[in-house]
Structures are given as structure tokens and as C-alpha cells.
Amino acid sequence: MSVTPDIIHSIYNKYLGREADPEGLQYYGSFNSIAEVENAILDSYEFKRNDLIIRRPNWLSAWKACIIEEAKILFIPIGKNAHTSILSAFSEFKGIDWRKMQVSDELVNEHGRDRDKLHYALSENNTGLLLKDHSPSFINDVLARKDYLRIAVFRDPVQRLISAHTHFFMKEVKSPLALRHSQEVFNAHYDEATEKYSIGEHELGITQFVKFIVSSNRYDLDPHWAPQYDYISAIKMDYIIPIERLDLLERIIAARSGKNIKIGSHNVMRGAGLDSERHIKQEVRDTIEDFYWIDRKLYEMAKVEAEQISEAF
């Protein structure tokens, strides 16, 4: 489907302050969607030189942010913070039957579980739930509006890291999909002499995992163990909800939409002997707390403020 000249002129006027020239009409007329034209214009040298400011999402995994228009909520999902459970609930709330959607990723089709297929189905299809499904003008409007609440869920940083370690380095250590995230960590512990990965069990494994994290550039870390703060550092938040109080997210959505939502428990990882902080050496625990100190502060603040949110909704 091509974009009409009238729409192209409208986009030019909105972002460049002028009518489209013949070359622009011909070039952008071959594009398949308005969003593609808008994105191309926003990336143009002419737009970059003018004084118009457009809000564009530039935080970690921004394209995965969820828009619940019925409740006027922009939800910022964070890896290992009930992301799958919340995404599943949002899909059901909006009547999205993701199981019927095509997924082109062969590894997902062959090895993926329902939780994997949920993420890939939504990422590969336009459902209107994710930020990436919308045009720059719509996204700018949502980010500029004061009646949209920005919400994220935070988790105890030590427990979050335990969950990631259990998931990727114990429970699904051989999964081809998990290796997309864990391969870099394994490579860092590869022993060329023995041609084996020097990944140990329990404390040794978690210690090596933490060592990899603190030795890496934090901005290059996989989203599942990147600091939670990095997800929200470029967007002002209204509410940060502790993961233990997902009922608050349910209540906020219900109060603002008039429609109930139930967030279940999906992708819960509990490792043998690793589901408690007491199994981690103090030195490792201190290292985690130092590296994720902002996450700790925001999480503890969220627990205190949860009661205030409860009273408001």
C-alpha cells in the first residue's frame, strides 16, 4: 500500500514546515506506511537541522514498552520483572490472540515454549500493544500527554540476578534460545585448553556470572541483567511498583479503564538451592549491591510508596 501525496505533504508540513517537493513525493510515495515515511523524515538531515523537538523513545528496550490506551498507561517492562506475566495479561486484556499469529523465527518455532512465542509473536506482528507498533506522531503524543501514567515494576536486585542465573545458566543452560542471551557469558569462561566451559555449580556459577557483569560495560549488558534503572533513566516515571504488589498494577488499570485485569504467574524460575539470598557468599552479595545500588534504592522506595498507591486506587 503506497502513501498518498496528500499525506506526504501533511508529514512534510508537520516535521519540516514546507510542502513536499516532486522528488520527495516520488520517493516517499513508494513507502508502505505512514509510519515509515515519518521515521524516514525524522532521520533526515533537514529535520535534524530544524528547531522542532519530537519525543522519541531512546531508553533500553524502548520498543517493547506497552501502551494501554483504555487506561491511558505507558508501561515500561523490565527483563526478569514479571515481563512475561504482564505481557500475557495485557494481551488478554486487549483481546490479542497471539497464539494464532505467525512467527518467522525458526528457533522459536522449534524450541520455543509458550512464553517465548508470546514475545516473538508480539514483536513480529503489529497488535497495537507495543510502542513499536505506532507511528512517531502517535508516540510523541503519548509521551507528551500528562494524562498518561508511566509505570514500571521493580524487583530486589539480588533476587532478579538469581532469577536470571537460574533461568539462563541452570534450568535452560542448553536451550538455543537461552544461548542467544547467555552465549557471551559462556564465551568469557571458555577454557581453550580443555575445550570446556568453566562454569561451576551454585556459588561458583553465580560468582562467575557476577564477575562477568561487573567486568563489562554496563551499556552492553543483556537486558535480563542490565540495571533496572537503565530502562527508565530517559523517561520520567509516575509509579514504580514492587514486583510483590502486582495487584496495584491490576487496580490502577481497572480504575482507569473500568475493566478488570488479572496478572498470573508465568516464566517463574526457582533454582535448586539458588532461590534464596542465603546461598550467595557475602562478597558476591556486596558486589551485586554495589553494582545495582540505584536499583536497590528505587526498589526500596517503591515498597514504601506502594501503600500510597494502594490508598489512591
mmCIF file of C-alpha atoms in Angstrom:
data_model
loop_
_atom_site.group_PDB
_atom_site.id
_atom_site.type_symbol
_atom_site.label_atom_id
_atom_site.label_comp_id
_atom_site.label_asym_id
_atom_site.label_seq_id
_atom_site.Cartn_x
_atom_site.Cartn_y
_atom_site.Cartn_z
ATOM 1 C CA MET A 1 0.000 0.000 0.000
ATOM 2 C CA SER A 2 1.504 3.319 -1.089
ATOM 3 C CA VAL A 3 1.276 6.624 0.803
ATOM 4 C CA THR A 4 -0.792 9.302 -0.953
ATOM 5 C CA PRO A 5 0.633 12.721 -1.940
ATOM 6 C CA ASP A 6 -1.751 14.499 0.452
ATOM 7 C CA ILE A 7 -0.425 12.520 3.393
ATOM 8 C CA ILE A 8 3.186 13.104 2.329
ATOM 9 C CA HIS A 9 2.528 16.858 2.106
ATOM 10 C CA SER A 10 0.956 16.724 5.574
ATOM 11 C CA ILE A 11 4.009 14.943 7.017
ATOM 12 C CA TYR A 12 6.369 17.431 5.366
ATOM 13 C CA ASN A 13 4.416 20.356 6.790
ATOM 14 C CA LYS A 14 4.316 18.824 10.243
ATOM 15 C CA TYR A 15 8.011 17.989 10.549
ATOM 16 C CA LEU A 16 9.748 20.222 8.001
ATOM 17 C CA GLY A 17 7.394 23.189 7.765
ATOM 18 C CA ARG A 18 7.009 23.045 3.989
ATOM 19 C CA GLU A 19 5.301 21.225 1.146
ATOM 20 C CA ALA A 20 6.921 18.128 -0.308
ATOM 21 C CA ASP A 21 8.935 18.639 -3.492
ATOM 22 C CA PRO A 22 8.362 16.382 -6.552
ATOM 23 C CA GLU A 23 11.362 14.236 -5.677
ATOM 24 C CA GLY A 24 10.031 13.689 -2.165
ATOM 25 C CA LEU A 25 6.573 12.815 -3.432
ATOM 26 C CA GLN A 26 8.018 10.229 -5.781
ATOM 27 C CA TYR A 27 10.420 8.772 -3.234
ATOM 28 C CA TYR A 28 8.064 8.520 -0.261
ATOM 29 C CA GLY A 29 5.131 7.515 -2.447
ATOM 30 C CA SER A 30 6.689 4.069 -2.731
ATOM 31 C CA PHE A 31 6.723 3.560 1.067
ATOM 32 C CA ASN A 32 4.267 1.083 2.569
ATOM 33 C CA SER A 33 3.049 3.038 5.593
ATOM 34 C CA ILE A 34 2.730 6.489 7.101
ATOM 35 C CA ALA A 35 4.968 5.415 9.985
ATOM 36 C CA GLU A 36 7.771 4.501 7.557
ATOM 37 C CA VAL A 37 7.563 7.938 5.933
ATOM 38 C CA GLU A 38 7.543 9.695 9.305
ATOM 39 C CA ASN A 39 10.560 7.730 10.534
ATOM 40 C CA ALA A 40 12.479 8.500 7.351
ATOM 41 C CA ILE A 41 11.695 12.214 7.639
ATOM 42 C CA LEU A 42 12.755 12.262 11.291
ATOM 43 C CA ASP A 43 16.075 10.689 10.302
ATOM 44 C CA SER A 44 16.650 13.237 7.534
ATOM 45 C CA TYR A 45 19.358 15.874 7.708
ATOM 46 C CA GLU A 46 16.769 18.609 7.116
ATOM 47 C CA PHE A 47 14.733 17.614 10.170
ATOM 48 C CA LYS A 48 17.841 17.310 12.344
ATOM 49 C CA ARG A 49 18.759 20.895 11.478
ATOM 50 C CA ASN A 50 15.414 22.482 12.362
ATOM 51 C CA ASP A 51 14.086 23.525 15.780
ATOM 52 C CA LEU A 52 11.181 21.097 16.088
ATOM 53 C CA ILE A 53 11.532 18.736 19.055
ATOM 54 C CA ILE A 54 9.888 15.331 18.761
ATOM 55 C CA ARG A 55 9.902 12.912 21.668
ATOM 56 C CA ARG A 56 11.346 9.614 20.519
ATOM 57 C CA PRO A 57 11.826 6.621 22.835
ATOM 58 C CA ASN A 58 15.535 6.081 23.462
ATOM 59 C CA TRP A 59 15.648 4.039 26.646
ATOM 60 C CA LEU A 60 16.673 0.379 26.991
ATOM 61 C CA SER A 61 14.334 -1.922 25.008
ATOM 62 C CA ALA A 62 12.023 1.047 24.405
ATOM 63 C CA TRP A 63 10.246 -0.659 21.514
ATOM 64 C CA LYS A 64 8.863 -3.209 23.997
ATOM 65 C CA ALA A 65 7.048 -0.573 26.050
ATOM 66 C CA CYS A 66 3.319 -1.273 26.251
ATOM 67 C CA ILE A 67 0.532 1.194 25.553
ATOM 68 C CA ILE A 68 -2.791 0.507 27.267
ATOM 69 C CA GLU A 69 -4.945 3.167 25.622
ATOM 70 C CA GLU A 70 -8.074 2.091 27.502
ATOM 71 C CA ALA A 71 -6.405 3.071 30.792
ATOM 72 C CA LYS A 72 -4.049 5.725 29.401
ATOM 73 C CA ILE A 73 -0.997 3.871 30.669
ATOM 74 C CA LEU A 74 2.507 3.586 29.247
ATOM 75 C CA PHE A 75 4.089 0.554 30.859
ATOM 76 C CA ILE A 76 7.867 0.118 30.766
ATOM 77 C CA PRO A 77 8.653 -3.625 31.002
ATOM 78 C CA ILE A 78 11.914 -4.747 32.570
ATOM 79 C CA GLY A 79 13.553 -8.098 31.897
ATOM 80 C CA LYS A 80 13.115 -10.659 34.723
ATOM 81 C CA ASN A 81 10.497 -8.444 36.403
ATOM 82 C CA ALA A 82 7.347 -10.443 35.568
ATOM 83 C CA HIS A 83 7.585 -9.210 31.974
ATOM 84 C CA THR A 84 6.036 -12.372 30.502
ATOM 85 C CA SER A 85 3.219 -12.494 33.053
ATOM 86 C CA ILE A 86 2.335 -8.846 32.494
ATOM 87 C CA LEU A 87 2.593 -9.110 28.708
ATOM 88 C CA SER A 88 0.292 -12.136 28.735
ATOM 89 C CA ALA A 89 -2.232 -10.272 30.894
ATOM 90 C CA PHE A 90 -2.091 -7.200 28.656
ATOM 91 C CA SER A 91 -2.670 -9.352 25.576
ATOM 92 C CA GLU A 92 -5.728 -10.977 27.129
ATOM 93 C CA PHE A 93 -6.982 -7.577 28.328
ATOM 94 C CA LYS A 94 -6.817 -6.197 24.778
ATOM 95 C CA GLY A 95 -8.207 -9.341 23.160
ATOM 96 C CA ILE A 96 -4.987 -10.192 21.315
ATOM 97 C CA ASP A 97 -4.865 -13.860 20.289
ATOM 98 C CA TRP A 98 -1.109 -14.114 19.850
ATOM 99 C CA ARG A 99 -1.225 -17.920 19.521
ATOM 100 C CA LYS A 100 -2.741 -17.549 16.045
ATOM 101 C CA MET A 101 -0.008 -15.201 14.859
ATOM 102 C CA GLN A 102 2.803 -16.247 12.580
ATOM 103 C CA VAL A 103 6.355 -16.319 13.952
ATOM 104 C CA SER A 104 9.132 -16.440 11.377
ATOM 105 C CA ASP A 105 11.964 -17.276 13.781
ATOM 106 C CA GLU A 106 12.805 -20.948 13.193
ATOM 107 C CA LEU A 107 14.459 -21.447 16.570
ATOM 108 C CA VAL A 108 11.367 -20.150 18.332
ATOM 109 C CA ASN A 109 9.085 -22.425 16.317
ATOM 110 C CA GLU A 110 11.290 -25.429 17.004
ATOM 111 C CA HIS A 111 12.445 -24.870 20.573
ATOM 112 C CA GLY A 112 10.298 -22.103 21.986
ATOM 113 C CA ARG A 113 7.794 -22.520 24.771
ATOM 114 C CA ASP A 114 4.598 -20.506 25.026
ATOM 115 C CA ARG A 115 6.387 -17.688 26.852
ATOM 116 C CA ASP A 116 8.942 -17.401 24.037
ATOM 117 C CA LYS A 117 6.288 -17.488 21.329
ATOM 118 C CA LEU A 118 4.325 -14.760 23.125
ATOM 119 C CA HIS A 119 7.267 -12.347 22.985
ATOM 120 C CA TYR A 120 8.195 -13.147 19.399
ATOM 121 C CA ALA A 121 4.596 -13.087 18.144
ATOM 122 C CA LEU A 122 4.104 -9.592 19.525
ATOM 123 C CA SER A 123 7.482 -8.393 18.274
ATOM 124 C CA GLU A 124 6.925 -9.682 14.730
ATOM 125 C CA ASN A 125 3.287 -8.596 14.372
ATOM 126 C CA ASN A 126 1.514 -5.274 14.714
ATOM 127 C CA THR A 127 -1.048 -5.587 17.518
ATOM 128 C CA GLY A 128 -1.091 -2.014 18.772
ATOM 129 C CA LEU A 129 0.160 -3.143 22.197
ATOM 130 C CA LEU A 130 3.851 -2.351 21.824
ATOM 131 C CA LEU A 131 5.352 1.067 21.232
ATOM 132 C CA LYS A 132 6.987 -0.151 18.017
ATOM 133 C CA ASP A 133 3.515 -0.705 16.531
ATOM 134 C CA HIS A 134 2.779 3.018 16.395
ATOM 135 C CA SER A 135 3.800 5.997 14.298
ATOM 136 C CA PRO A 136 6.265 8.628 15.574
ATOM 137 C CA SER A 137 3.455 11.197 15.788
ATOM 138 C CA PHE A 138 1.344 8.897 17.976
ATOM 139 C CA ILE A 139 4.325 8.065 20.203
ATOM 140 C CA ASN A 140 5.237 11.749 20.530
ATOM 141 C CA ASP A 141 1.654 12.480 21.547
ATOM 142 C CA VAL A 142 1.636 9.758 24.201
ATOM 143 C CA LEU A 143 4.993 10.858 25.626
ATOM 144 C CA ALA A 144 3.876 14.494 25.707
ATOM 145 C CA ARG A 145 0.450 13.951 27.288
ATOM 146 C CA LYS A 146 0.040 14.485 31.014
ATOM 147 C CA ASP A 147 -2.951 12.157 31.319
ATOM 148 C CA TYR A 148 -0.891 9.055 30.522
ATOM 149 C CA LEU A 149 0.651 7.334 33.547
ATOM 150 C CA ARG A 150 4.170 5.927 33.155
ATOM 151 C CA ILE A 151 4.566 2.773 35.218
ATOM 152 C CA ALA A 152 7.318 0.182 35.754
ATOM 153 C CA VAL A 153 7.777 -2.811 38.041
ATOM 154 C CA PHE A 154 10.977 -3.115 40.062
ATOM 155 C CA ARG A 155 12.463 -6.122 41.802
ATOM 156 C CA ASP A 156 15.011 -6.819 44.519
ATOM 157 C CA PRO A 157 18.271 -6.684 42.505
ATOM 158 C CA VAL A 158 19.777 -9.743 44.172
ATOM 159 C CA GLN A 159 16.662 -11.848 43.590
ATOM 160 C CA ARG A 160 16.464 -10.601 39.999
ATOM 161 C CA LEU A 161 20.032 -11.730 39.328
ATOM 162 C CA ILE A 162 19.364 -15.094 40.960
ATOM 163 C CA SER A 163 16.358 -15.498 38.660
ATOM 164 C CA ALA A 164 18.446 -14.665 35.583
ATOM 165 C CA HIS A 165 21.199 -17.062 36.648
ATOM 166 C CA THR A 166 18.717 -19.853 37.332
ATOM 167 C CA HIS A 167 16.969 -19.303 34.005
ATOM 168 C CA PHE A 168 19.931 -18.974 31.648
ATOM 169 C CA PHE A 169 22.716 -20.860 33.405
ATOM 170 C CA MET A 170 20.928 -23.704 35.145
ATOM 171 C CA LYS A 171 17.383 -24.508 34.018
ATOM 172 C CA GLU A 172 17.843 -23.735 30.316
ATOM 173 C CA VAL A 173 21.589 -23.848 30.014
ATOM 174 C CA LYS A 174 21.411 -25.836 26.740
ATOM 175 C CA SER A 175 18.446 -24.064 25.176
ATOM 176 C CA PRO A 176 19.302 -22.485 21.784
ATOM 177 C CA LEU A 177 17.022 -19.572 22.634
ATOM 178 C CA ALA A 178 18.584 -19.027 26.048
ATOM 179 C CA LEU A 179 22.029 -19.125 24.452
ATOM 180 C CA ARG A 180 21.136 -16.006 22.476
ATOM 181 C CA HIS A 181 21.432 -14.221 25.806
ATOM 182 C CA SER A 182 23.968 -16.332 27.694
ATOM 183 C CA GLN A 183 26.490 -17.181 24.973
ATOM 184 C CA GLU A 184 28.608 -14.106 25.644
ATOM 185 C CA VAL A 185 28.926 -15.037 29.309
ATOM 186 C CA PHE A 186 29.879 -18.617 28.450
ATOM 187 C CA ASN A 187 32.455 -17.382 25.951
ATOM 188 C CA ALA A 188 34.104 -15.312 28.674
ATOM 189 C CA HIS A 189 34.671 -18.505 30.668
ATOM 190 C CA TYR A 190 35.713 -20.731 27.789
ATOM 191 C CA ASP A 191 38.828 -22.773 28.520
ATOM 192 C CA GLU A 192 40.668 -23.357 25.237
ATOM 193 C CA ALA A 193 42.952 -25.926 26.825
ATOM 194 C CA THR A 194 40.147 -28.270 27.809
ATOM 195 C CA GLU A 195 37.600 -27.035 25.245
ATOM 196 C CA LYS A 196 35.043 -26.813 28.041
ATOM 197 C CA TYR A 197 33.129 -24.014 29.681
ATOM 198 C CA SER A 198 34.466 -23.412 33.172
ATOM 199 C CA ILE A 199 31.005 -22.841 34.610
ATOM 200 C CA GLY A 200 30.658 -24.304 38.080
ATOM 201 C CA GLU A 201 27.658 -25.071 40.275
ATOM 202 C CA HIS A 202 25.790 -22.974 42.813
ATOM 203 C CA GLU A 203 28.033 -20.295 44.328
ATOM 204 C CA LEU A 204 30.813 -20.734 41.799
ATOM 205 C CA GLY A 205 28.387 -20.308 38.921
ATOM 206 C CA ILE A 206 26.731 -17.215 40.339
ATOM 207 C CA THR A 207 30.137 -15.804 41.252
ATOM 208 C CA GLN A 208 31.396 -16.142 37.685
ATOM 209 C CA PHE A 209 28.178 -14.601 36.391
ATOM 210 C CA VAL A 210 28.531 -11.600 38.688
ATOM 211 C CA LYS A 211 32.201 -11.282 37.789
ATOM 212 C CA PHE A 212 31.282 -11.089 34.106
ATOM 213 C CA ILE A 213 28.683 -8.402 34.783
ATOM 214 C CA VAL A 214 30.887 -6.087 36.828
ATOM 215 C CA SER A 215 33.757 -6.516 34.357
ATOM 216 C CA SER A 216 31.615 -5.492 31.380
ATOM 217 C CA ASN A 217 30.430 -2.172 30.041
ATOM 218 C CA ARG A 218 27.028 -1.816 31.703
ATOM 219 C CA TYR A 219 25.510 -0.441 28.498
ATOM 220 C CA ASP A 220 26.463 -3.632 26.649
ATOM 221 C CA LEU A 221 24.831 -5.995 29.132
ATOM 222 C CA ASP A 222 21.944 -8.211 28.119
ATOM 223 C CA PRO A 223 18.568 -6.685 29.098
ATOM 224 C CA HIS A 224 17.895 -9.560 31.506
ATOM 225 C CA TRP A 225 20.740 -8.448 33.769
ATOM 226 C CA ALA A 226 21.211 -4.826 32.754
ATOM 227 C CA PRO A 227 20.415 -2.429 35.627
ATOM 228 C CA GLN A 228 16.706 -1.822 36.014
ATOM 229 C CA TYR A 229 17.413 1.889 36.215
ATOM 230 C CA ASP A 230 18.678 1.863 32.629
ATOM 231 C CA TYR A 231 15.149 1.055 31.460
ATOM 232 C CA ILE A 232 13.696 4.219 32.990
ATOM 233 C CA SER A 233 16.643 6.624 33.078
ATOM 234 C CA ALA A 234 15.442 8.518 29.985
ATOM 235 C CA ILE A 235 11.755 8.781 30.861
ATOM 236 C CA LYS A 236 10.100 10.390 33.865
ATOM 237 C CA MET A 237 8.051 7.837 35.780
ATOM 238 C CA ASP A 238 4.806 8.279 37.688
ATOM 239 C CA TYR A 239 4.788 4.978 39.565
ATOM 240 C CA ILE A 240 7.353 2.296 40.286
ATOM 241 C CA ILE A 241 5.618 -0.774 41.669
ATOM 242 C CA PRO A 242 7.449 -3.511 43.627
ATOM 243 C CA ILE A 243 7.063 -6.908 41.984
ATOM 244 C CA GLU A 244 5.372 -8.270 45.099
ATOM 245 C CA ARG A 245 2.476 -5.820 44.549
ATOM 246 C CA LEU A 246 1.341 -6.559 41.015
ATOM 247 C CA ASP A 247 -2.173 -6.229 42.409
ATOM 248 C CA LEU A 248 -1.559 -2.466 42.361
ATOM 249 C CA LEU A 249 -0.992 -2.550 38.606
ATOM 250 C CA GLU A 250 -4.228 -4.515 38.246
ATOM 251 C CA ARG A 251 -6.096 -1.972 40.342
ATOM 252 C CA ILE A 252 -4.706 1.049 38.502
ATOM 253 C CA ILE A 253 -5.700 -0.395 35.123
ATOM 254 C CA ALA A 254 -9.146 -1.398 36.357
ATOM 255 C CA ALA A 255 -9.762 2.004 37.946
ATOM 256 C CA ARG A 256 -8.745 3.902 34.823
ATOM 257 C CA SER A 257 -10.361 1.629 32.230
ATOM 258 C CA GLY A 258 -13.402 0.226 34.000
ATOM 259 C CA LYS A 259 -12.254 -3.263 33.027
ATOM 260 C CA ASN A 260 -10.649 -5.863 35.289
ATOM 261 C CA ILE A 261 -7.311 -7.478 34.516
ATOM 262 C CA LYS A 262 -5.601 -10.452 36.163
ATOM 263 C CA ILE A 263 -1.828 -10.882 36.070
ATOM 264 C CA GLY A 264 -0.873 -14.521 36.504
ATOM 265 C CA SER A 265 2.492 -16.149 37.113
ATOM 266 C CA HIS A 266 4.408 -17.150 34.003
ATOM 267 C CA ASN A 267 8.068 -17.949 33.476
ATOM 268 C CA VAL A 268 8.741 -18.272 37.218
ATOM 269 C CA MET A 269 12.264 -19.615 37.728
ATOM 270 C CA ARG A 270 13.266 -21.175 41.003
ATOM 271 C CA GLY A 271 16.592 -22.937 41.045
ATOM 272 C CA ALA A 272 17.555 -25.757 43.373
ATOM 273 C CA GLY A 273 19.450 -24.137 46.216
ATOM 274 C CA LEU A 274 19.591 -20.786 44.461
ATOM 275 C CA ASP A 275 16.174 -19.350 45.272
ATOM 276 C CA SER A 276 17.376 -17.616 48.394
ATOM 277 C CA GLU A 277 19.991 -14.958 49.055
ATOM 278 C CA ARG A 278 21.445 -17.093 51.833
ATOM 279 C CA HIS A 279 23.109 -19.285 49.202
ATOM 280 C CA ILE A 280 25.248 -16.421 47.931
ATOM 281 C CA LYS A 281 28.540 -15.544 49.553
ATOM 282 C CA GLN A 282 28.646 -12.170 51.292
ATOM 283 C CA GLU A 283 31.369 -10.891 48.964
ATOM 284 C CA VAL A 284 29.244 -11.674 45.924
ATOM 285 C CA ARG A 285 26.166 -10.165 47.511
ATOM 286 C CA ASP A 286 28.060 -6.962 48.320
ATOM 287 C CA THR A 287 29.315 -6.776 44.749
ATOM 288 C CA ILE A 288 25.766 -7.084 43.422
ATOM 289 C CA GLU A 289 24.512 -4.415 45.810
ATOM 290 C CA ASP A 290 27.306 -2.027 44.784
ATOM 291 C CA PHE A 291 26.735 -2.508 41.062
ATOM 292 C CA TYR A 292 22.948 -2.245 41.282
ATOM 293 C CA TRP A 293 22.793 0.317 44.080
ATOM 294 C CA ILE A 294 20.361 2.611 42.227
ATOM 295 C CA ASP A 295 18.075 -0.361 41.589
ATOM 296 C CA ARG A 296 18.154 -1.143 45.305
ATOM 297 C CA LYS A 297 17.296 2.422 46.242
ATOM 298 C CA LEU A 298 14.397 2.653 43.780
ATOM 299 C CA TYR A 299 13.078 -0.760 44.775
ATOM 300 C CA GLU A 300 13.071 0.104 48.478
ATOM 301 C CA MET A 301 11.377 3.426 47.729
ATOM 302 C CA ALA A 302 8.766 1.595 45.660
ATOM 303 C CA LYS A 303 7.935 -0.684 48.586
ATOM 304 C CA VAL A 304 7.349 2.316 50.833
ATOM 305 C CA GLU A 305 5.281 4.182 48.245
ATOM 306 C CA ALA A 306 3.155 1.100 47.473
ATOM 307 C CA GLU A 307 0.869 1.941 50.371
ATOM 308 C CA GLN A 308 0.259 5.415 48.978
ATOM 309 C CA ILE A 309 -0.651 3.916 45.598
ATOM 310 C CA SER A 310 -2.939 1.453 47.359
ATOM 311 C CA GLU A 311 -4.815 4.282 49.041
ATOM 312 C CA ALA A 312 -5.173 6.168 45.730
ATOM 313 C CA PHE A 313 -6.587 3.162 43.841
#
